[in-house]
Amino acid sequence: MALLTIKNLCIEFPGRHGTERAVDEVSFDLSPGEILGLVGESGAGKSTIGNGIVQLLSAPGRVSSGEIFLNNTKISTFSSKEIIKIRGSRVGFIFQDPMTSLNPLFTVENQLIETINKNLGIEDSKEASRIAVDLLDQVGIPEPEIRIKQFPHQFSGGMRQRVVIAIALAGDPELLIADEPTTALDVSVQDQILSLIRKLCRERQVGCLLVTHDMGVIASVTDRVAVMYRGKMVEIGKTAELLTSPKHEYTKSLISAVPRSSKKIERFPLVEYIETTAKGLKHIDVKTHWLGQGTRHENIQDLLEIKDLNLSFVTRDAFLKKNRKYLQATRDVNLTVKQGETFGLVGESGSGKSTIARMVAGLQKPDSGSIKFDGVELVDNPDPVAVKQARLQMQMVFQNPYSSLNSRMKVDDIIAEPIRFHRLAPPQEIRTIVGDLLDHVGLGRAAGLKYPHEFSGGQRQRISIARALASRPRLLICDEPTSALDVSVQAQILNLLKDLQDELGLTMLFISHDLPVIRQMCDRVAIMRHGRILETAESEDFFEHPQNEYSIELLGLMPRFDKIYEVEATV
Amino acid sequence: MAQFLLKRLLQVILVMFVISAFCFGIQDSLGDPTRELAAMSMSDEERENLKDTLGLNDPLLVQYGRFVGRAVQGDLGTSYFFKEPALTVILKKLPATLELAFAASIIIITISIPLGVFCAIRPRHWFAKFTMAVSVIGISIPVFLTALALIFIFSITLGWMPSFGRGEIVEVWGYWSTNFASWDGIVHIIMPAIALSSIMLPLFIRLVRAEMLEVLSSEYVKFARAKGMDSLTVYFKHALKNTMLPVITVGGVQIGIMVAYTILTESVFQWPGMGFMFLEAVNRSDIPLITAYIMFVGFLFVIVNTLVDLLYGLINPMVDLVSGK
């Protein structure tokens, strides 16, 4: 008997320019104790289904047709009063970001107990608080009696997500809808949360609808998976079967675009389904073009040398110096990046990898240590001209393409700004050069007249790359350049970076938390934790024979395709 | 906590020092007080003598040093007109102003929060749209016009309300004179309070509405709905408390400003408070009183700000005043 049955569900968003159908004729069912993965790229309508089930669609969205049954009760026609009774008590919800899904002004106890009061009908506060402590214990929060009195900001991200899960389970629901429950978390925490969800579903025979964009998560935790594409469900089946022998074209290309952690390949296969790059772009010969002329290729060995780099932030200010508390962001960091290579920095959030990038780029001043670029000392160098010349040769691509471009400037001006500022080309040639750059990153010169908001995330990241190239850098610092992008777009951007590196002989400092991406991109990697570099190795060596204990642990936790079989074996 | 208060105390000293220097700087250009004080028939010699006794002929720095030295002891000079310590004059007028500001604050709080919340949760309702439209008009009309209109309609045309003064006041605790102890006093305070709140009220409605809208689109509000909370709990427990954080910050400062600038309302309604007194002091070139008033208001601002920060820390658990984070 199915726990949840969805038949021909359509969800529409009426707008000024006609009605947009976000979910189109989707049908599936879910059994108790089963975890069904809903996978797809952004805008595929996967979260919309989850929200549609309990009528939490943001206005003006509505279920336009189709039926939803929960344990044979038709809930799609429920009034808002009836659906409130279902929320929490029969359907539990887990959201993506544990940092924002708890109310910051109330204690965990308060938020748990109001849920227990409402959903279990327990008014006795002693009884309710006993249940609450018990729930926290079940989701693995140590010292629940003490922690329950605390406010959300006193918990770490992973612990907060556990609290969220405890709240979702407080009403003893039959169905759990988890909307990207681990996307905002680090790999090691992600693994814990996923096993927790899996364990709870098995023990309590709760059906779980797991919405995610991450194929690794799908592979490691779901029983069955449904693939969504532009509101339609293109394929559904057992996870192991679907991932190993996908039938639909979209599923095939989606799976092939996911960076593998198992072996390195030259280029990423593209998902032709989604965003094809513009055709008929002018091809420029880098050897003769302005773009290729700035880079001097002297055969120096180490382009970037970092020695004993230290930086600490004040976390608690005090009047007296001895009372201040510091966070050591980087601790005696030593690394060298060779000319022409891609050097990866890996680590979990807070490990200090972005801080290093910021110090190299000059956005942050180190407390002590030395950064040498092409032999020029960048820290406390008395010669500002030399430092400026060196900085000109290093550029940065940031993580979030939505906030790293000035929304009031045209793309042309965004890209031309560094050329104008550093007077790298005669003014009359700038327009042509900018156009060539736009062609070269696959956008087309017509894009120059538009504003950033007219582009998708992937296209914006291309603009960021073009802007970085505009000062003809030798070193490109990429700080999580694809973390905000979909898998298919990520593949395109990574390919673009690889191509550019080949043509221009760029050296890259590549920062990512995503191990498979690191494996595909980098020649050498350094693994960081708590501001220290634990291990530096050739990329292939690192993935095949990690030396450090933490590296081994991290690699073991990484969700990957080849893990499906293990999961199958243990079930 | 002690550290926070200590920091604040240092700030108070700095602020008061700047204000005192400023006040003293403008004294010179405010005119000759002896002109107002002295009788018509006074000779130049007598006038010089008066200046000497008042210390007006000493070098500026000496005068300033004397001024600061006395101010530290709570002596802000003697009002030329009242022939009384300026601080005493101000403290006598203080209850009238504070009660007026208090009444206006009550009006603002009781009206703006429900209306702002309503406009946020039912943005398409006709009443919400109506409130928004009226609030724009409210912001645009100057206080003295509102005050005059109120007097014209309710006092002159209809004859329901008294048009000036505090009416019957009752002395409590031997010092404080209150309007709230008698019916006549309450009737007298209504119109001035409405006039004083007329600018701040629309501002607050819009502020509460904007903050509430922001909070309602947050993830934790959605999560509260998802865990089965009914709309009332979502709005008035989860959303409202978060809405109040920025409202308190802005609102506290605004109410401080309101206390300071009751000048217009008080002069239209002949309200015997600090604002009215200040206006008269300016007319009489009563320099010690003017200076004392400005310093007192500056002091009041810092106190109000400190109270607002303490209140904020009380509501927001992420602000930890005790350990001074």
Short mmCIF file of C-alpha atoms in Angstrom, two decimals, chain A residues 51 56 87-88 93 95 100-101 103-106 110-111 114-115 118-119 151 153 167 319, chain B residues 3 219-220 222-223 225-230 233 237-238 241-242 245 315-318 323:
data_model
loop_
_atom_site.label_atom_id
_atom_site.label_comp_id
_atom_site.label_asym_id
_atom_site.label_seq_id
_atom_site.Cartn_x
_atom_site.Cartn_y
_atom_site.Cartn_z
CA ASN A 51 5.72 22.48 -1.20
CA LEU A 56 3.05 25.80 1.07
CA ARG A 87 1.33 19.79 8.46
CA GLY A 88 3.68 18.73 11.19
CA PHE A 93 9.35 19.17 6.58
CA PHE A 95 14.44 22.76 4.69
CA THR A 100 17.64 30.25 8.65
CA SER A 101 14.91 27.71 9.29
CA ASN A 103 13.55 31.30 14.63
CA PRO A 104 16.56 33.09 16.15
CA LEU A 105 14.59 34.64 19.03
CA PHE A 106 13.19 31.51 20.64
CA ASN A 110 10.21 26.64 22.89
CA GLN A 111 10.17 25.75 19.21
CA GLU A 114 4.99 24.36 20.49
CA THR A 115 5.23 21.70 17.79
CA LYS A 118 0.02 21.31 18.52
CA ASN A 119 0.74 18.02 16.81
CA PHE A 151 19.09 29.49 21.24
CA HIS A 153 22.74 30.57 17.19
CA ILE A 167 11.11 19.31 15.05
CA PHE A 319 39.30 46.50 26.34
CA GLN B 3 31.80 46.78 30.46
CA GLU B 219 12.66 30.70 5.96
CA TYR B 220 11.80 30.26 9.63
CA LYS B 222 7.87 29.07 6.27
CA PHE B 223 9.26 26.38 8.54
CA ARG B 225 3.99 26.94 8.85
CA ALA B 226 5.41 23.64 7.67
CA LYS B 227 5.47 22.28 11.20
CA GLY B 228 1.77 22.99 11.50
CA MET B 229 1.51 26.30 13.35
CA ASP B 230 -1.70 28.19 12.68
CA THR B 233 0.90 31.80 16.04
CA LYS B 237 4.64 34.75 17.87
CA HIS B 238 7.21 33.97 15.21
CA LYS B 241 8.99 39.49 17.71
CA ASN B 242 11.48 39.48 14.85
CA LEU B 245 14.02 44.26 16.50
CA ILE B 315 14.92 40.68 23.13
CA ASN B 316 17.68 39.44 20.87
CA PRO B 317 19.55 36.50 22.39
CA MET B 318 22.33 36.91 19.82
CA SER B 323 30.06 39.51 27.99
#
